[in-house]
Amino acid sequence: MKLEQDLAQRIKRDAAISVFLYLTPIALMFTAFYLTGYKPWEGSSGLPFKVPRFLEGIFKNLSSWGLPVIVLVIGAVEAVAGLYENKWTKNERLLDITCFVIPKIIIRPLVTYYSLLLLPELLPGGKDMFSWVPFWWAFAIIAVADDLTQYWYHRIHHQLPWLWRFHRTHHSAPYMGMAMASRQNIIYSIFFSQTYLTAALTYLGLGYAALFVKVIKSLITTGAHSSIPWDKPFYQIKWLNPIGWVLERLISTPATHHAHHADTADDGIGNYKGNFGNMFFIWDIIFGTGIITRKYPSSYGIKHYKEEEWYAQFLWPIIKSKKEGSELSADGPMVGDEVPVQVRAEESLQTSTAG
C-alpha cells in the first residue's frame, strides 16, 4: 500500500513537471517573437524558415518507403552478422514480422485516413491555422510534445500492472534487434499517440515539422533497439568522450535502451523499470528514471516468458494464449513487469545448487 501511494505521488509530481516542459518551447518561441518584434501571424516582413525542396523530397520518401528500406537493411546486417544468436525462432520471427508489417500497412494508414476525415468535423476552422509557425520552432514544439507524451505512455504501461500485458510483447524477446522497435501488441499500437498527433498537426498546418520529427525519431528509436552497438566508439575513443556524454543524456542509445530490455536489474546494468525514453533520454534524467552504465546486459527478455504463441502476443486480449499459467492466457495472473516470487525462488535454488 505504501509503495502504491509513493508511486501515485511521484507520478503526480512528474506530471506537474511535464506540464511545464510541454509549455517551455511555446513560451520560448513567443519570448523570441517579443524580443525581436517578429509577428509571423500578422504577415510580418520577416521570413519564416522554409524547408528546402530537396530536403522535403528526402523526408517524404523516407516517411513513405525509405524508412522501411533502411530498417530492412539494418535487419539484414544483424541477421548476416549473427547478432540474433540463433534466438530468432519461428514463433519469434512470425511475431516480429507481423508487428512490423501490419501496423505500417493497415493500422497507421487507416488511423491517418479517418483522422483526416474526422478533423474537419471536430475543428471546422482549424485547417492550416498554425501554418504561420516558423519551421524550427514547430519542430521543437512537436518534438517535445510527441516524445514526452510517448515517454508517459511507455512509463505507465510499466508502472500500472493492468496495462503491462499490452506492452509485454515488446519485452518478451530474448534478443535485441531492429525488429524490436515495432514489436508491440495491436492494442498498444492502435492507441499509440504519434500517428494521431502527426495527422492532427498536418491538418493544422504543421505537416513539414511533424514529418521531420517522425522520421528523425524513427531513425533514433530503430538505432537504439538495434543489436549494432554504434555508440561504443563514443565511450572508447577519448576525444569522442565529451560528445558521448552529451549524446547518451540527450537521446536513446543502444547502451541505455538495451538496459531497459534486460531480463534482470540485479547486475547493475539492467533497468527494465526505467530508461523509458524513446527519442529523448533526457526525460529519464529529469524524472530520475534512468541509469547510464555504458555497458550492455548479458541477457534480455522476461524471466517468466513462456514463449506464448505469436498470434496471442500480438492480439491479446482478443485472442488468448493456451500456455498454462501465462499472463496472456484466460484468467492469467496480472503480475506487472515484476519478476514473480516463484521465479526468484527458482533462481536462488539454482544458484545455491550450483554453489
Coordinates of C-alpha atoms in Angstrom, one line a residue:
M1 CA 0.0 0.0 0.0
K2 CA 2.9 2.4 0.9
L3 CA 4.6 1.6 -2.4
E4 CA 1.4 2.4 -4.3
Q5 CA 1.0 5.7 -2.5
D6 CA 4.6 6.7 -3.2
L7 CA 4.2 5.8 -6.9
A8 CA 1.0 7.8 -7.1
Q9 CA 2.7 10.9 -5.5
R10 CA 5.7 10.5 -7.8
I11 CA 3.5 10.3 -10.9
K12 CA 1.6 13.4 -9.8
R13 CA 4.8 15.3 -9.2
D14 CA 6.3 14.3 -12.5
A15 CA 3.1 15.1 -14.4
A16 CA 3.2 18.6 -13.0
I17 CA 6.8 19.0 -14.2
S18 CA 5.7 17.6 -17.6
V19 CA 3.1 20.4 -18.0
F20 CA 6.0 22.9 -17.6
L21 CA 8.1 21.0 -20.1
Y22 CA 5.3 20.9 -22.7
L23 CA 4.8 24.7 -22.4
T24 CA 8.5 25.6 -22.4
P25 CA 9.2 25.6 -26.2
I26 CA 6.0 27.6 -26.8
A27 CA 6.9 30.1 -24.2
L28 CA 10.4 30.4 -25.6
M29 CA 9.0 31.0 -29.1
F30 CA 6.7 33.8 -28.1
T31 CA 9.5 35.3 -26.0
A32 CA 11.8 35.3 -29.1
F33 CA 9.0 36.9 -31.1
Y34 CA 8.5 39.6 -28.4
L35 CA 12.2 40.4 -28.2
T36 CA 12.7 40.6 -32.0
G37 CA 9.4 42.2 -32.8
Y38 CA 8.7 39.3 -35.2
K39 CA 4.9 38.6 -35.8
P40 CA 4.6 35.9 -38.4
W41 CA 0.8 35.5 -37.8
E42 CA 0.3 39.1 -39.0
G43 CA 2.3 38.6 -42.2
S44 CA 5.4 40.2 -40.8
S45 CA 8.2 41.1 -43.3
G46 CA 10.5 38.6 -41.6
L47 CA 10.6 35.4 -43.4
P48 CA 9.9 32.2 -41.5
F49 CA 12.1 29.2 -42.3
K50 CA 11.0 27.4 -45.4
V51 CA 12.0 23.8 -45.9
P52 CA 14.3 23.5 -49.0
R53 CA 12.6 21.5 -51.7
F54 CA 15.3 18.8 -51.9
L55 CA 15.0 18.2 -48.1
E56 CA 11.3 17.9 -48.4
G57 CA 11.7 15.3 -51.1
I58 CA 14.2 13.3 -49.0
F59 CA 12.0 13.3 -45.9
K60 CA 8.8 12.5 -47.7
N61 CA 10.4 9.5 -49.3
L62 CA 11.9 8.4 -46.0
S63 CA 8.5 8.5 -44.4
S64 CA 6.8 6.5 -47.1
W65 CA 9.2 3.8 -48.4
G66 CA 12.7 5.0 -47.4
L67 CA 12.5 4.3 -43.7
P68 CA 11.2 0.7 -44.0
V69 CA 14.0 0.0 -46.5
I70 CA 16.6 1.4 -44.0
V71 CA 15.1 -0.8 -41.3
L72 CA 15.2 -3.9 -43.5
V73 CA 18.8 -3.2 -44.5
I74 CA 19.8 -2.9 -40.8
G75 CA 17.9 -6.1 -40.1
A76 CA 19.7 -7.9 -42.9
V77 CA 23.1 -6.8 -41.5
E78 CA 22.1 -8.0 -38.0
A79 CA 20.9 -11.4 -39.4
V80 CA 24.1 -11.9 -41.5
A81 CA 26.3 -11.0 -38.6
G82 CA 24.6 -13.5 -36.4
L83 CA 23.6 -10.8 -33.9
Y84 CA 20.4 -12.6 -33.0
E85 CA 22.5 -15.5 -31.7
N86 CA 20.1 -18.2 -33.1
K87 CA 17.3 -17.0 -30.8
W88 CA 15.1 -15.9 -33.7
T89 CA 12.9 -19.0 -33.6
K90 CA 9.9 -19.4 -36.0
N91 CA 7.5 -18.1 -33.4
E92 CA 9.6 -15.0 -32.6
R93 CA 10.2 -14.4 -36.3
L94 CA 6.5 -14.5 -37.1
L95 CA 5.7 -12.2 -34.3
D96 CA 8.4 -9.6 -35.3
I97 CA 7.3 -9.6 -38.9
T98 CA 3.6 -9.3 -38.1
C99 CA 4.3 -6.4 -35.7
F100 CA 6.4 -4.7 -38.4
V101 CA 4.1 -5.1 -41.3
I102 CA 0.5 -4.8 -40.1
P103 CA 0.9 -1.5 -38.2
K104 CA 2.6 0.0 -41.2
I105 CA 0.3 -1.2 -44.0
I106 CA -3.0 -1.3 -42.1
I107 CA -3.2 0.4 -38.7
R108 CA -1.3 3.6 -39.3
P109 CA -2.8 4.3 -42.8
L110 CA -6.3 3.7 -41.5
V111 CA -5.9 5.8 -38.4
T112 CA -4.4 8.6 -40.5
Y113 CA -7.1 8.4 -43.2
Y114 CA -10.0 8.5 -40.7
S115 CA -8.3 11.1 -38.6
L116 CA -8.0 13.5 -41.6
L117 CA -11.7 12.8 -42.4
L118 CA -12.9 13.5 -38.8
L119 CA -10.7 16.5 -38.0
P120 CA -12.7 19.0 -40.3
E121 CA -15.8 18.0 -38.4
L122 CA -14.2 18.4 -35.0
L123 CA -12.2 21.6 -35.9
P124 CA -14.0 23.1 -38.9
G125 CA -11.9 26.3 -38.8
G126 CA -8.7 24.6 -37.9
K127 CA -7.2 23.8 -41.3
D128 CA -3.7 25.3 -41.6
M129 CA -4.4 27.6 -38.6
F130 CA -0.8 27.2 -37.3
S131 CA 0.9 27.3 -40.7
W132 CA 2.5 30.7 -39.7
V133 CA 4.7 29.0 -37.0
P134 CA 8.4 29.0 -38.2
F135 CA 9.7 25.6 -39.1
W136 CA 12.3 25.2 -36.4
W137 CA 10.0 26.4 -33.6
A138 CA 7.3 24.0 -34.8
F139 CA 10.0 21.2 -34.9
A140 CA 11.0 22.0 -31.2
I141 CA 7.4 22.2 -30.0
I142 CA 6.3 18.9 -31.7
A143 CA 9.5 17.0 -30.7
V144 CA 8.8 17.8 -27.1
A145 CA 5.1 17.2 -27.2
D146 CA 5.3 14.0 -29.2
D147 CA 8.2 12.3 -27.3
L148 CA 7.2 13.4 -23.8
T149 CA 3.7 12.0 -24.4
Q150 CA 5.2 8.7 -25.6
Y151 CA 7.5 8.7 -22.6
W152 CA 4.4 8.8 -20.3
Y153 CA 2.6 6.2 -22.5
H154 CA 5.5 3.9 -22.2
R155 CA 6.1 4.6 -18.5
I156 CA 2.6 3.9 -17.3
H157 CA 2.5 0.6 -19.1
H158 CA 5.3 -0.4 -16.8
Q159 CA 4.1 1.2 -13.6
L160 CA 0.4 0.2 -13.8
P161 CA 0.2 -3.7 -13.7
W162 CA -3.1 -3.8 -15.5
L163 CA -1.6 -2.1 -18.5
W164 CA 1.6 -4.2 -18.6
R165 CA 0.2 -7.0 -20.6
F166 CA -0.5 -4.6 -23.5
H167 CA 3.2 -3.8 -23.6
R168 CA 4.7 -7.2 -22.5
T169 CA 5.1 -8.3 -26.2
H170 CA 7.8 -5.6 -26.6
H171 CA 9.9 -7.1 -23.8
S172 CA 9.3 -10.8 -24.4
A173 CA 12.1 -11.4 -27.0
P174 CA 15.4 -12.9 -25.5
Y175 CA 17.4 -10.8 -28.0
M176 CA 17.7 -7.2 -29.3
G177 CA 17.5 -6.0 -32.9
M178 CA 15.9 -3.5 -35.2
A179 CA 12.7 -5.7 -35.3
M180 CA 12.2 -4.9 -31.6
A181 CA 11.3 -1.2 -32.4
S182 CA 7.9 -2.2 -33.7
R183 CA 7.3 -5.4 -31.8
Q184 CA 4.1 -4.4 -30.0
N185 CA 0.6 -5.7 -29.1
I186 CA -2.1 -4.5 -31.5
I187 CA -3.9 -2.6 -28.8
Y188 CA -0.7 -0.8 -27.8
S189 CA -0.1 0.1 -31.4
I190 CA -3.7 1.4 -32.1
F191 CA -3.6 3.8 -29.2
F192 CA 0.0 4.9 -29.9
S193 CA 0.0 8.7 -29.8
Q194 CA 2.3 9.6 -32.7
T195 CA 0.0 8.6 -35.6
Y196 CA -2.9 10.7 -34.2
L197 CA -0.6 13.6 -33.4
T198 CA 1.0 13.6 -36.9
A199 CA -2.4 13.6 -38.6
A200 CA -3.7 16.4 -36.4
L201 CA -0.6 18.6 -36.9
T202 CA -0.7 18.1 -40.6
Y203 CA -4.3 19.3 -40.7
L204 CA -3.4 22.3 -38.5
G205 CA -0.6 23.3 -41.0
L206 CA 2.4 21.8 -39.2
G207 CA 2.9 18.9 -41.6
Y208 CA 6.6 19.7 -42.5
A209 CA 7.8 19.8 -38.9
A210 CA 5.7 16.7 -37.9
L211 CA 7.1 14.8 -40.8
F212 CA 10.7 15.7 -39.8
V213 CA 10.1 14.7 -36.2
K214 CA 8.6 11.4 -37.2
V215 CA 11.5 10.4 -39.5
I216 CA 14.3 11.5 -37.1
K217 CA 12.5 9.8 -34.2
S218 CA 12.1 6.6 -36.1
L219 CA 15.8 6.6 -37.0
I220 CA 16.8 7.1 -33.4
T221 CA 14.5 4.5 -31.9
T222 CA 15.5 1.9 -34.5
G223 CA 19.1 2.6 -33.8
A224 CA 18.5 2.3 -30.0
H225 CA 16.9 -1.1 -30.5
S226 CA 19.5 -2.4 -32.9
S227 CA 22.0 -5.0 -31.9
I228 CA 24.7 -3.0 -33.6
P229 CA 26.4 -1.1 -30.8
W230 CA 27.0 2.1 -32.8
D231 CA 27.5 4.1 -29.5
K232 CA 30.6 2.2 -28.4
P233 CA 33.2 4.5 -30.2
F234 CA 31.9 7.5 -28.2
Y235 CA 32.9 5.6 -25.0
Q236 CA 36.2 4.0 -26.2
I237 CA 37.8 6.9 -28.2
K238 CA 39.0 9.6 -25.8
W239 CA 38.3 12.7 -28.0
L240 CA 34.8 11.5 -28.6
N241 CA 34.0 11.1 -24.9
P242 CA 32.5 14.6 -24.4
I243 CA 30.2 14.1 -27.4
G244 CA 29.2 10.7 -26.0
W245 CA 28.5 12.2 -22.6
V246 CA 26.0 14.7 -24.1
L247 CA 24.6 12.2 -26.6
E248 CA 23.7 9.5 -24.0
R249 CA 21.9 12.0 -21.9
L250 CA 20.0 13.6 -24.8
I251 CA 18.8 10.7 -26.9
S252 CA 18.3 6.9 -26.5
T253 CA 21.4 4.9 -27.5
P254 CA 21.9 1.1 -27.6
A255 CA 23.5 1.1 -24.2
T256 CA 20.8 3.0 -22.4
H257 CA 17.9 1.3 -24.2
H258 CA 19.3 -2.2 -24.1
A259 CA 19.3 -1.8 -20.3
H260 CA 15.6 -1.3 -20.5
H261 CA 15.2 -4.7 -22.2
A262 CA 17.4 -6.6 -19.8
D263 CA 15.7 -9.5 -18.0
T264 CA 17.1 -8.5 -14.6
A265 CA 18.1 -5.4 -12.7
D266 CA 20.3 -7.3 -10.3
D267 CA 23.5 -6.8 -12.3
G268 CA 23.6 -3.0 -12.0
I269 CA 23.2 -2.7 -15.8
G270 CA 19.6 -3.7 -16.5
N271 CA 16.9 -1.2 -15.8
Y272 CA 13.6 -2.6 -17.1
K273 CA 11.7 -0.4 -14.6
G274 CA 13.3 2.7 -16.1
N275 CA 15.1 4.1 -19.1
F276 CA 11.7 4.7 -20.7
G277 CA 12.9 7.4 -23.2
N278 CA 12.1 6.8 -26.8
M279 CA 13.8 9.5 -28.9
F280 CA 15.0 11.6 -26.0
F281 CA 16.7 10.0 -22.9
I282 CA 16.6 13.4 -21.2
W283 CA 13.2 12.7 -19.8
D284 CA 14.7 9.9 -17.8
I285 CA 17.4 12.2 -16.5
I286 CA 14.8 14.8 -15.5
F287 CA 12.4 12.4 -13.8
G288 CA 15.1 10.2 -12.2
T289 CA 14.0 7.0 -14.1
G290 CA 17.2 6.4 -16.0
I291 CA 20.6 4.9 -15.3
I292 CA 23.7 5.2 -17.6
T293 CA 26.4 2.5 -17.3
R294 CA 27.8 2.4 -20.9
K295 CA 27.5 -1.4 -20.6
Y296 CA 25.2 -3.9 -22.2
P297 CA 23.1 -6.6 -20.5
S298 CA 24.2 -10.2 -20.8
S299 CA 20.6 -11.4 -21.4
Y300 CA 17.3 -9.9 -22.5
G301 CA 13.6 -10.5 -22.3
I302 CA 11.3 -11.7 -19.4
K303 CA 12.4 -14.2 -16.8
H304 CA 9.0 -15.8 -16.8
Y305 CA 8.5 -15.8 -20.5
K306 CA 6.5 -18.9 -21.7
E307 CA 7.1 -18.3 -25.4
E308 CA 3.4 -17.6 -26.0
E309 CA 2.0 -18.1 -29.5
W310 CA 2.9 -15.2 -31.8
Y311 CA -0.8 -14.5 -32.5
A312 CA -1.7 -14.4 -28.8
Q313 CA 1.1 -11.9 -28.1
F314 CA 0.0 -9.7 -31.0
L315 CA -3.8 -9.9 -30.5
W316 CA -4.2 -10.3 -26.7
P317 CA -6.9 -10.0 -25.2
I318 CA -8.8 -10.6 -28.4
I319 CA -7.0 -14.0 -28.7
K320 CA -5.5 -15.5 -25.6
S321 CA -2.6 -17.9 -25.1
K322 CA -3.1 -21.6 -24.5
K323 CA 0.1 -21.7 -22.3
E324 CA -0.9 -22.6 -18.8
G325 CA -0.1 -20.0 -16.2
S326 CA 0.8 -17.4 -18.8
E327 CA -0.2 -13.8 -18.2
L328 CA -1.8 -13.9 -21.6
S329 CA -3.9 -17.0 -21.0
A330 CA -7.6 -16.9 -20.0
D331 CA -7.7 -15.8 -16.3
G332 CA -3.9 -15.4 -16.4
P333 CA -2.1 -13.7 -13.5
M334 CA -1.6 -10.0 -13.5
V335 CA 2.0 -9.6 -12.3
G336 CA 3.1 -6.4 -14.0
D337 CA 6.8 -6.1 -15.0
E338 CA 7.9 -7.6 -11.7
V339 CA 9.8 -10.9 -11.7
P340 CA 7.4 -13.3 -9.9
V341 CA 8.4 -14.6 -6.5
Q342 CA 8.3 -18.2 -7.8
V343 CA 10.9 -17.3 -10.5
R344 CA 13.2 -15.6 -8.0
A345 CA 12.9 -18.6 -5.7
E346 CA 13.9 -21.0 -8.5
E347 CA 16.8 -18.8 -9.4
S348 CA 18.0 -18.7 -5.8
L349 CA 17.7 -22.5 -5.6
Q350 CA 19.7 -23.0 -8.9
T351 CA 22.4 -20.6 -7.6
S352 CA 22.7 -22.5 -4.3
T353 CA 22.7 -25.9 -6.0
A354 CA 25.4 -24.7 -8.4
G355 CA 27.4 -23.5 -5.5

